[in-house]
């Protein structure tokens, strides 16, 4: 007797299979499982996928759009300035409640793992206190990783380094940074050396806001690659954003990409936020604000899509749907081949899970029983439709359900209902 049986689902690789769950683990996957279960979900050809993973988010600021006022210029720098005001005005409880509200959205969308950067700039560290509380409250259904992020700069902010160390001592588990926001290029490089040494000494992972600028001379990713190799951090380091690469000289990039690959650094572009923030100083042509995704993938560099922001000082939209992120990334990176479109789905599931080191993830025997049943037939259709999550299962328990996206019609000579799934051939 199984606790839960998902029958007849289409897996991302095209196989049709039943999935048996006992406790919080997948115990069997087979074309047909002839056994009883306390609960049965009839997938009947629907796409069954591992849960969505967001490797780059700012949970301390989420759902704060308009506080203390709207970002009128729409720029990254005004967003940072607004957040600098808000983090000293808002309370721990307000941040906790906004973050939990967002986690409700995430759970309903099958987004069950999030890596969130937490601002460690203010001496009060209310941001850290709040997010540690949220991590404990959602532990049963969302895996939340926290990054110690000195938003105003490790060296540029008073007590920036000391506060980052305090946050790590409080239980934040990833080292973050923002070298391009330091006062000089040299200070940015020095901060990377310092941050990577802190991570190496503590056995932690590294996730850097790296070169989030239109300036082609912002080349901190080169230093990050060097420090990663020097300290033996291969496979534990992420360069997030990397938007300066869209403006770099092609010859320099031909040197840079092999360095990133050799260092085992992963990349997290954030297409929703960066296509909105970057190129603000351009007239025409305007830059897209996205790093060189396909070129990095061709070099074997792990690349995943991140969401970054939802309804906060930097981004006025967002839904907690990682398929929105994949959809935008597909367009901006011009990933239109069927294999590339399918890869965009993998980039918000399996790729992101590997990048952040998520254990026991996937659809295989022994994996954690977290999965999503979608109103789509395959990964490409899921990206196209951003469909309803018919069922969300987290650690063996059904935590959310949604109705199919059918619409009732009243048209002469036409069916009574329609949906946007592709007709079967």
CSV table of C-alpha atoms in Angstrom, one decimal:
chain,number,residue,atom,x,y,z
A,1,UNK,CA,0.0,0.0,0.0
A,2,UNK,CA,1.5,3.3,-1.1
A,3,UNK,CA,0.7,6.6,0.4
A,4,UNK,CA,0.3,8.3,-3.0
A,5,UNK,CA,0.2,7.1,-6.6
A,6,UNK,CA,0.5,9.4,-9.6
A,7,UNK,CA,-0.8,7.4,-12.6
A,8,UNK,CA,-0.1,7.8,-16.3
A,9,UNK,CA,1.9,11.0,-16.3
A,10,UNK,CA,4.2,12.1,-19.1
A,11,UNK,CA,7.7,12.7,-17.8
A,12,UNK,CA,9.9,15.4,-19.2
A,13,UNK,CA,11.8,12.9,-21.3
A,14,UNK,CA,8.6,11.7,-22.9
A,15,UNK,CA,8.1,8.5,-21.0
A,16,UNK,CA,4.7,7.7,-19.6
A,17,UNK,CA,4.9,6.3,-16.2
A,18,UNK,CA,3.3,5.8,-12.8
A,19,UNK,CA,5.0,7.2,-9.7
A,20,UNK,CA,4.6,5.6,-6.3
A,21,UNK,CA,5.3,7.5,-3.1
A,22,UNK,CA,5.7,6.3,0.4
A,23,UNK,CA,6.4,8.9,3.1
A,24,UNK,CA,8.5,11.6,1.6
A,25,UNK,CA,10.2,9.4,-1.0
A,26,UNK,CA,9.6,8.2,-4.5
A,27,UNK,CA,9.7,4.4,-4.1
A,28,UNK,CA,8.9,3.2,-7.6
A,29,UNK,CA,8.6,4.6,-11.2
A,30,UNK,CA,7.3,2.2,-13.8
A,31,UNK,CA,5.1,2.1,-16.9
A,32,UNK,CA,2.4,0.6,-14.8
A,33,UNK,CA,2.3,0.0,-11.1
A,34,UNK,CA,-0.5,-2.4,-10.1
A,35,UNK,CA,-0.9,-1.6,-6.4
A,36,UNK,CA,-3.2,0.3,-4.2
A,37,UNK,CA,-2.6,3.7,-2.6
A,38,UNK,CA,-4.3,5.9,0.0
A,39,UNK,CA,-4.6,8.6,-2.7
A,40,UNK,CA,-4.4,8.4,-6.5
A,41,UNK,CA,-3.8,11.2,-8.9
A,42,UNK,CA,-4.8,10.5,-12.5
A,43,UNK,CA,-2.3,12.4,-14.6
A,44,UNK,CA,-3.6,10.8,-17.8
A,45,UNK,CA,-0.9,12.1,-20.1
A,46,UNK,CA,-0.3,15.4,-18.3
A,47,UNK,CA,3.2,16.5,-17.8
A,48,UNK,CA,4.7,15.4,-14.5
A,49,UNK,CA,7.9,17.2,-13.6
A,50,UNK,CA,10.2,17.8,-10.6
A,51,UNK,CA,9.4,21.0,-8.8
A,52,UNK,CA,10.5,24.4,-10.1
A,53,UNK,CA,13.6,25.9,-8.5
A,54,UNK,CA,14.5,29.6,-8.3
A,55,UNK,CA,18.2,30.1,-7.8
A,56,UNK,CA,18.2,33.9,-7.4
A,57,UNK,CA,15.6,35.9,-5.5
A,58,UNK,CA,15.3,38.7,-2.9
A,59,UNK,CA,12.7,37.5,-0.4
A,60,UNK,CA,13.4,40.2,2.1
A,61,UNK,CA,12.2,42.9,-0.3
A,62,UNK,CA,9.4,41.0,-2.1
A,63,UNK,CA,5.8,42.4,-2.3
A,64,UNK,CA,7.0,45.8,-1.1
A,65,UNK,CA,6.3,47.6,-4.4
A,66,UNK,CA,5.5,51.3,-3.9
A,67,UNK,CA,7.2,51.4,-0.5
A,68,UNK,CA,8.4,54.0,0.4
A,69,UNK,CA,7.5,55.1,-3.1
A,70,UNK,CA,7.6,53.9,-6.7
A,71,UNK,CA,10.9,53.6,-8.6
A,72,UNK,CA,10.2,56.5,-11.0
A,73,UNK,CA,13.2,56.0,-13.2
A,74,UNK,CA,13.0,52.3,-13.3
A,75,UNK,CA,16.8,52.0,-12.8
A,76,UNK,CA,18.8,49.6,-10.7
A,77,UNK,CA,20.4,52.4,-8.8
A,78,UNK,CA,17.1,54.0,-7.8
A,79,UNK,CA,15.8,50.6,-6.7
A,80,UNK,CA,18.9,50.1,-4.5
A,81,UNK,CA,18.3,53.6,-3.0
A,82,UNK,CA,14.6,52.9,-2.3
A,83,UNK,CA,15.4,49.6,-0.7
A,84,UNK,CA,18.1,51.4,1.4
A,85,UNK,CA,15.3,53.5,2.9
A,86,UNK,CA,12.8,50.7,3.2
A,87,UNK,CA,15.0,48.2,5.1
A,88,UNK,CA,15.3,50.7,8.0
A,89,UNK,CA,11.6,51.5,8.0
A,90,UNK,CA,10.0,48.0,7.7
A,91,UNK,CA,9.8,45.6,10.7
A,92,UNK,CA,10.8,42.0,11.0
A,93,UNK,CA,7.2,41.0,11.2
A,94,UNK,CA,6.3,42.9,8.1
A,95,UNK,CA,9.1,41.2,6.1
A,96,UNK,CA,8.1,37.8,7.5
A,97,UNK,CA,4.5,38.3,6.5
A,98,UNK,CA,5.3,39.5,3.0
A,99,UNK,CA,7.7,36.6,2.5
A,100,UNK,CA,5.3,34.0,3.7
A,101,UNK,CA,2.6,35.5,1.4
A,102,UNK,CA,5.0,35.1,-1.5
A,103,UNK,CA,5.8,31.5,-0.4
A,104,UNK,CA,2.1,30.7,-0.6
A,105,UNK,CA,2.2,31.9,-4.2
A,106,UNK,CA,5.4,29.8,-4.8
A,107,UNK,CA,3.9,26.7,-3.3
A,108,UNK,CA,0.8,27.0,-5.5
A,109,UNK,CA,3.0,27.3,-8.6
A,110,UNK,CA,5.1,24.3,-7.8
A,111,UNK,CA,8.1,26.4,-6.9
A,112,UNK,CA,9.5,24.4,-4.0
A,113,UNK,CA,13.1,25.5,-3.7
A,114,UNK,CA,14.4,29.1,-3.6
A,115,UNK,CA,17.8,30.6,-3.1
A,116,UNK,CA,17.3,34.1,-1.7
A,117,UNK,CA,19.8,36.9,-1.2
A,118,UNK,CA,19.4,38.6,2.2
A,119,UNK,CA,20.7,42.2,2.6
A,120,UNK,CA,23.4,42.2,5.3
A,121,UNK,CA,24.1,46.0,5.1
A,122,UNK,CA,22.2,47.4,8.1
A,123,UNK,CA,23.7,46.9,11.5
A,124,UNK,CA,20.4,45.7,13.0
A,125,UNK,CA,20.3,42.8,10.5
A,126,UNK,CA,16.5,42.7,10.8
A,127,UNK,CA,16.5,41.3,7.2
A,128,UNK,CA,18.5,38.3,8.3
A,129,UNK,CA,16.4,37.7,11.5
A,130,UNK,CA,13.2,37.8,9.3
A,131,UNK,CA,14.5,35.5,6.6
A,132,UNK,CA,15.8,32.9,9.1
A,133,UNK,CA,12.3,32.9,10.7
A,134,UNK,CA,10.8,32.4,7.3
A,135,UNK,CA,13.2,29.6,6.4
A,136,UNK,CA,12.0,27.7,9.5
A,137,UNK,CA,8.3,28.3,8.9
A,138,UNK,CA,8.4,27.0,5.3
A,139,UNK,CA,10.9,24.2,5.9
A,140,UNK,CA,8.2,21.5,5.6
A,141,UNK,CA,7.3,22.4,2.0
A,142,UNK,CA,9.9,24.8,0.5
A,143,UNK,CA,13.6,24.4,0.7
A,144,UNK,CA,15.0,28.0,1.3
A,145,UNK,CA,18.7,28.8,0.9
A,146,UNK,CA,19.9,32.1,2.2
A,147,UNK,CA,22.8,34.2,0.8
A,148,UNK,CA,24.6,36.8,2.9
A,149,UNK,CA,24.4,39.7,0.5
A,150,UNK,CA,26.1,43.0,1.3
A,151,UNK,CA,23.8,45.1,-1.0
A,152,UNK,CA,25.7,48.3,-0.5
A,153,UNK,CA,29.2,46.7,-1.0
A,154,UNK,CA,31.4,44.6,1.3
A,155,UNK,CA,33.8,47.5,1.7
A,156,UNK,CA,31.7,50.5,0.6
A,157,UNK,CA,29.1,50.0,3.4
A,158,UNK,CA,30.1,50.8,6.9
A,159,UNK,CA,30.6,47.5,8.8
A,160,UNK,CA,29.8,45.7,5.5
A,161,UNK,CA,32.3,42.9,6.1
A,162,UNK,CA,31.5,42.6,9.8
A,163,UNK,CA,27.8,42.3,9.2
A,164,UNK,CA,28.3,39.7,6.5
A,165,UNK,CA,30.3,37.6,9.0
A,166,UNK,CA,27.6,38.1,11.6
A,167,UNK,CA,24.9,36.9,9.2
A,168,UNK,CA,26.9,33.7,8.4
A,169,UNK,CA,27.3,33.1,12.2
A,170,UNK,CA,23.5,33.4,12.5
A,171,UNK,CA,23.0,30.6,10.1
A,172,UNK,CA,23.0,32.1,6.6
A,173,UNK,CA,24.6,29.4,4.4
A,174,UNK,CA,25.9,31.0,1.2
A,175,UNK,CA,28.4,33.9,0.7
A,176,UNK,CA,27.3,36.7,-1.6
A,177,UNK,CA,28.8,39.9,-2.9
A,178,UNK,CA,28.4,42.8,-5.4
A,179,UNK,CA,31.9,43.8,-6.6
A,180,UNK,CA,30.8,46.2,-9.3
A,181,UNK,CA,29.1,48.4,-6.6
A,182,UNK,CA,32.4,48.9,-4.7
A,183,UNK,CA,34.0,52.3,-5.0
A,184,UNK,CA,36.7,51.2,-7.4
A,185,UNK,CA,37.4,48.3,-9.7
A,186,UNK,CA,40.3,47.3,-7.5
A,187,UNK,CA,38.1,47.3,-4.4
A,188,UNK,CA,35.7,45.1,-6.3
A,189,UNK,CA,38.4,42.6,-7.1
A,190,UNK,CA,39.7,42.8,-3.5
A,191,UNK,CA,36.2,42.0,-2.2
A,192,UNK,CA,35.9,38.9,-4.4
A,193,UNK,CA,39.2,37.6,-3.0
A,194,UNK,CA,38.0,38.3,0.6
A,195,UNK,CA,34.6,36.7,0.0
A,196,UNK,CA,35.9,33.6,-1.6
A,197,UNK,CA,38.4,33.1,1.2
A,198,UNK,CA,35.6,33.4,3.7
A,199,UNK,CA,33.7,30.8,1.9
A,200,UNK,CA,36.7,28.5,1.5
A,201,UNK,CA,37.5,28.8,5.2
A,202,UNK,CA,33.9,27.9,6.2
A,203,UNK,CA,33.2,25.3,3.5
A,204,UNK,CA,30.4,27.4,2.0
A,205,UNK,CA,29.1,28.1,-1.4
A,206,UNK,CA,29.5,31.4,-3.2
A,207,UNK,CA,26.9,33.4,-5.2
A,208,UNK,CA,28.0,36.8,-6.5
A,209,UNK,CA,25.9,39.6,-8.1
A,210,UNK,CA,28.6,39.9,-10.8
A,211,UNK,CA,28.9,42.7,-13.4
A,212,UNK,CA,25.2,43.6,-13.3
A,213,UNK,CA,25.9,46.6,-15.5
A,214,UNK,CA,26.0,47.8,-19.1
A,215,UNK,CA,29.7,48.7,-18.7
A,216,UNK,CA,31.8,46.3,-20.9
A,217,UNK,CA,34.8,47.1,-18.7
A,218,UNK,CA,33.2,45.6,-15.7
A,219,UNK,CA,35.1,42.3,-15.7
A,220,UNK,CA,34.8,41.0,-12.2
A,221,UNK,CA,33.8,37.6,-13.5
A,222,UNK,CA,37.4,37.1,-14.6
A,223,UNK,CA,38.6,37.7,-11.0
A,224,UNK,CA,35.9,35.4,-9.7
A,225,UNK,CA,37.1,32.6,-12.0
A,226,UNK,CA,40.7,33.1,-10.8
A,227,UNK,CA,39.8,33.1,-7.1
A,228,UNK,CA,37.5,30.0,-7.6
A,229,UNK,CA,40.4,28.0,-9.0
A,230,UNK,CA,43.0,29.4,-6.6
A,231,UNK,CA,40.9,28.3,-3.6
A,232,UNK,CA,39.6,25.0,-5.0
A,233,UNK,CA,35.9,26.2,-5.0
A,234,UNK,CA,35.1,24.6,-8.4
A,235,UNK,CA,31.4,23.6,-8.6
A,236,UNK,CA,30.5,25.8,-5.6
A,237,UNK,CA,30.5,29.2,-7.2
A,238,UNK,CA,27.8,31.1,-9.1
A,239,UNK,CA,28.1,34.3,-11.1
A,240,UNK,CA,24.6,35.9,-11.2
A,241,UNK,CA,23.4,38.4,-13.8
A,242,UNK,CA,26.7,38.8,-15.8
A,243,UNK,CA,25.0,41.5,-17.9
A,244,UNK,CA,28.2,43.4,-18.8
A,245,UNK,CA,29.0,40.4,-21.0
A,246,UNK,CA,26.3,41.5,-23.5
A,247,UNK,CA,28.4,44.6,-24.2
A,248,UNK,CA,31.9,43.1,-24.1
A,249,UNK,CA,34.2,42.8,-27.1
A,250,UNK,CA,33.8,39.4,-28.7
A,251,UNK,CA,37.5,38.7,-28.7
A,252,UNK,CA,37.7,39.2,-24.9
A,253,UNK,CA,34.6,37.0,-24.4
A,254,UNK,CA,36.4,34.2,-26.5
A,255,UNK,CA,39.0,34.3,-23.7
A,256,UNK,CA,36.6,34.7,-20.8
A,257,UNK,CA,34.2,31.8,-21.5
A,258,UNK,CA,36.9,29.1,-21.3
A,259,UNK,CA,38.1,30.7,-18.0
A,260,UNK,CA,34.6,30.4,-16.5
A,261,UNK,CA,34.3,26.8,-17.8
A,262,UNK,CA,37.7,25.8,-16.3
A,263,UNK,CA,36.7,27.3,-13.0
A,264,UNK,CA,33.5,25.3,-12.8
A,265,UNK,CA,31.4,28.5,-12.3
A,266,UNK,CA,27.7,28.4,-13.0
A,267,UNK,CA,25.8,31.4,-14.4
A,268,UNK,CA,22.3,32.7,-13.4
A,269,UNK,CA,20.8,35.3,-15.8
A,270,UNK,CA,17.6,36.9,-14.7
A,271,UNK,CA,15.7,37.8,-17.9
A,272,UNK,CA,12.6,39.4,-16.4
A,273,UNK,CA,14.4,41.9,-14.3
A,274,UNK,CA,17.5,42.6,-16.4
A,275,UNK,CA,15.6,43.3,-19.7
A,276,UNK,CA,13.7,45.8,-17.6
A,277,UNK,CA,16.7,47.4,-15.8
A,278,UNK,CA,19.5,47.3,-18.3
A,279,UNK,CA,20.0,49.6,-21.3
A,280,UNK,CA,18.4,52.6,-19.5
A,281,UNK,CA,21.1,54.9,-20.6
A,282,UNK,CA,20.8,53.7,-24.3
A,283,UNK,CA,18.8,55.5,-26.9
A,284,UNK,CA,18.8,53.1,-29.9
A,285,UNK,CA,19.7,50.4,-30.3
A,286,UNK,CA,18.9,49.4,-26.8
A,287,UNK,CA,20.7,46.5,-25.2
A,288,UNK,CA,18.7,43.5,-24.1
A,289,UNK,CA,20.2,43.1,-20.7
A,290,UNK,CA,20.9,39.4,-20.9
A,291,UNK,CA,24.3,37.6,-20.8
A,292,UNK,CA,25.5,35.2,-23.4
A,293,UNK,CA,23.4,32.2,-22.5
A,294,UNK,CA,23.7,30.0,-25.5
A,295,UNK,CA,27.4,30.7,-25.9
A,296,UNK,CA,28.0,29.7,-22.2
A,297,UNK,CA,26.0,26.6,-22.6
A,298,UNK,CA,28.0,25.6,-25.7
A,299,UNK,CA,31.1,25.8,-23.5
A,300,UNK,CA,29.6,23.5,-21.0
A,301,UNK,CA,29.0,26.2,-18.4
A,302,UNK,CA,25.9,25.4,-16.3
A,303,UNK,CA,23.3,28.1,-16.8
A,304,UNK,CA,19.9,28.4,-15.1
A,305,UNK,CA,17.2,31.0,-15.2
A,306,UNK,CA,16.5,33.1,-12.1
A,307,UNK,CA,13.5,35.2,-11.1
A,308,UNK,CA,15.2,37.8,-9.0
A,309,UNK,CA,12.3,40.1,-8.0
A,310,UNK,CA,8.5,40.2,-7.6
A,311,UNK,CA,6.7,43.4,-6.8
A,312,UNK,CA,9.6,45.2,-5.1
A,313,UNK,CA,11.6,48.4,-5.6
A,314,UNK,CA,13.3,46.9,-8.7
A,315,UNK,CA,10.5,45.1,-10.5
A,316,UNK,CA,6.8,46.0,-10.5
A,317,UNK,CA,5.5,42.7,-11.8
A,318,UNK,CA,5.9,39.0,-11.2
A,319,UNK,CA,3.9,36.0,-10.3
A,320,UNK,CA,6.2,33.4,-8.7
A,321,UNK,CA,5.9,31.3,-11.9
A,322,UNK,CA,9.3,30.1,-13.1
A,323,UNK,CA,7.7,29.4,-16.4
A,324,UNK,CA,7.2,33.1,-16.9
A,325,UNK,CA,11.0,33.4,-16.4
A,326,UNK,CA,11.7,30.6,-18.9
A,327,UNK,CA,9.3,32.2,-21.4
A,328,UNK,CA,11.0,35.6,-21.3
A,329,UNK,CA,14.5,34.0,-21.3
A,330,UNK,CA,13.6,31.9,-24.4
A,331,UNK,CA,12.6,35.1,-26.3
A,332,UNK,CA,15.5,37.3,-25.2
A,333,UNK,CA,18.1,34.6,-25.8
A,334,UNK,CA,16.4,33.6,-29.1
A,335,UNK,CA,16.2,30.0,-28.0
A,336,UNK,CA,13.6,29.0,-30.6
A,337,UNK,CA,14.8,25.5,-31.7
A,338,UNK,CA,12.7,22.8,-30.1
A,339,UNK,CA,15.7,21.5,-28.2
A,340,UNK,CA,16.5,24.9,-26.9
A,341,UNK,CA,12.9,25.5,-25.8
A,342,UNK,CA,13.0,22.2,-23.9
A,343,UNK,CA,16.3,23.3,-22.4
A,344,UNK,CA,14.6,26.4,-21.0
A,345,UNK,CA,12.3,24.1,-19.0
A,346,UNK,CA,15.2,22.2,-17.7
A,347,UNK,CA,16.9,25.5,-16.8
A,348,UNK,CA,14.1,26.2,-14.2
A,349,UNK,CA,14.1,22.6,-12.9
A,350,UNK,CA,17.0,20.2,-13.1
A,351,UNK,CA,19.7,22.8,-14.0
A,352,UNK,CA,18.8,25.1,-11.2
A,353,UNK,CA,18.7,22.3,-8.7
A,354,UNK,CA,22.2,21.2,-9.7
A,355,UNK,CA,23.5,24.7,-9.5
A,356,UNK,CA,22.4,25.4,-5.9
A,357,UNK,CA,23.3,21.8,-4.8
A,358,UNK,CA,19.8,20.7,-4.0
A,359,UNK,CA,20.0,17.1,-2.6
A,360,UNK,CA,17.7,14.2,-3.6
A,361,UNK,CA,16.0,16.1,-6.4
A,362,UNK,CA,14.4,14.6,-9.5
A,363,UNK,CA,12.1,11.9,-10.7
A,364,UNK,CA,13.8,8.7,-9.8
A,365,UNK,CA,13.6,6.0,-7.1
A,366,UNK,CA,14.8,7.3,-3.8
A,367,UNK,CA,14.4,11.0,-4.7
A,368,UNK,CA,12.4,13.3,-2.5
A,369,UNK,CA,8.8,13.0,-3.4
A,370,UNK,CA,8.3,16.6,-4.6
A,371,UNK,CA,6.8,17.0,-8.1
A,372,UNK,CA,4.3,19.0,-10.1
A,373,UNK,CA,1.5,17.8,-12.4
A,374,UNK,CA,0.9,20.4,-15.2
A,375,UNK,CA,-1.9,21.0,-17.7
A,376,UNK,CA,0.5,20.4,-20.6
A,377,UNK,CA,1.7,17.5,-22.6
A,378,UNK,CA,5.5,18.2,-22.7
A,379,UNK,CA,8.1,20.8,-21.5
A,380,UNK,CA,7.9,23.0,-24.6
A,381,UNK,CA,4.1,23.2,-24.2
A,382,UNK,CA,4.5,24.0,-20.6
A,383,UNK,CA,6.8,27.0,-21.4
A,384,UNK,CA,4.4,28.1,-24.1
A,385,UNK,CA,1.3,28.0,-22.0
A,386,UNK,CA,2.5,28.5,-18.4
A,387,UNK,CA,-0.3,26.2,-17.5
A,388,UNK,CA,-2.3,25.4,-14.4
A,389,UNK,CA,-0.6,23.3,-11.8
A,390,UNK,CA,-3.1,20.5,-11.4
A,391,UNK,CA,-1.4,19.1,-8.4
A,392,UNK,CA,1.7,20.1,-6.4
A,393,UNK,CA,3.3,17.5,-4.2
A,394,UNK,CA,5.9,18.5,-1.7
A,395,UNK,CA,7.8,15.9,0.3
A,396,UNK,CA,5.1,13.3,-0.2
A,397,UNK,CA,2.1,15.6,0.5
A,398,UNK,CA,-0.3,17.2,-1.9
A,399,UNK,CA,-0.1,20.9,-1.0
A,400,UNK,CA,-1.9,22.6,-3.8
A,401,UNK,CA,-4.4,21.9,-6.6
A,402,UNK,CA,-5.7,24.0,-9.5
A,403,UNK,CA,-8.4,23.5,-12.1
A,404,UNK,CA,-7.6,22.9,-15.8
A,405,UNK,CA,-7.4,25.9,-18.0
A,406,UNK,CA,-10.5,25.1,-20.1
A,407,UNK,CA,-12.8,27.9,-21.2
A,408,UNK,CA,-16.5,27.5,-21.9
A,409,UNK,CA,-17.6,28.5,-25.4
A,410,UNK,CA,-20.9,29.7,-26.8
A,411,UNK,CA,-20.2,29.7,-30.5
A,412,UNK,CA,-22.4,28.3,-33.2
A,413,UNK,CA,-21.1,25.1,-34.6
A,414,UNK,CA,-18.1,24.9,-32.3
A,415,UNK,CA,-17.3,22.8,-29.2
A,416,UNK,CA,-18.7,23.7,-25.8
A,417,UNK,CA,-15.2,24.0,-24.4
A,418,UNK,CA,-11.6,24.8,-25.5
A,419,UNK,CA,-8.2,24.8,-24.1
A,420,UNK,CA,-4.9,26.0,-25.6
A,421,UNK,CA,-3.0,22.7,-25.6
A,422,UNK,CA,-1.8,21.7,-29.0
A,423,UNK,CA,-4.2,19.3,-30.9
A,424,UNK,CA,-3.0,15.7,-31.0
A,425,UNK,CA,-1.7,14.6,-34.4
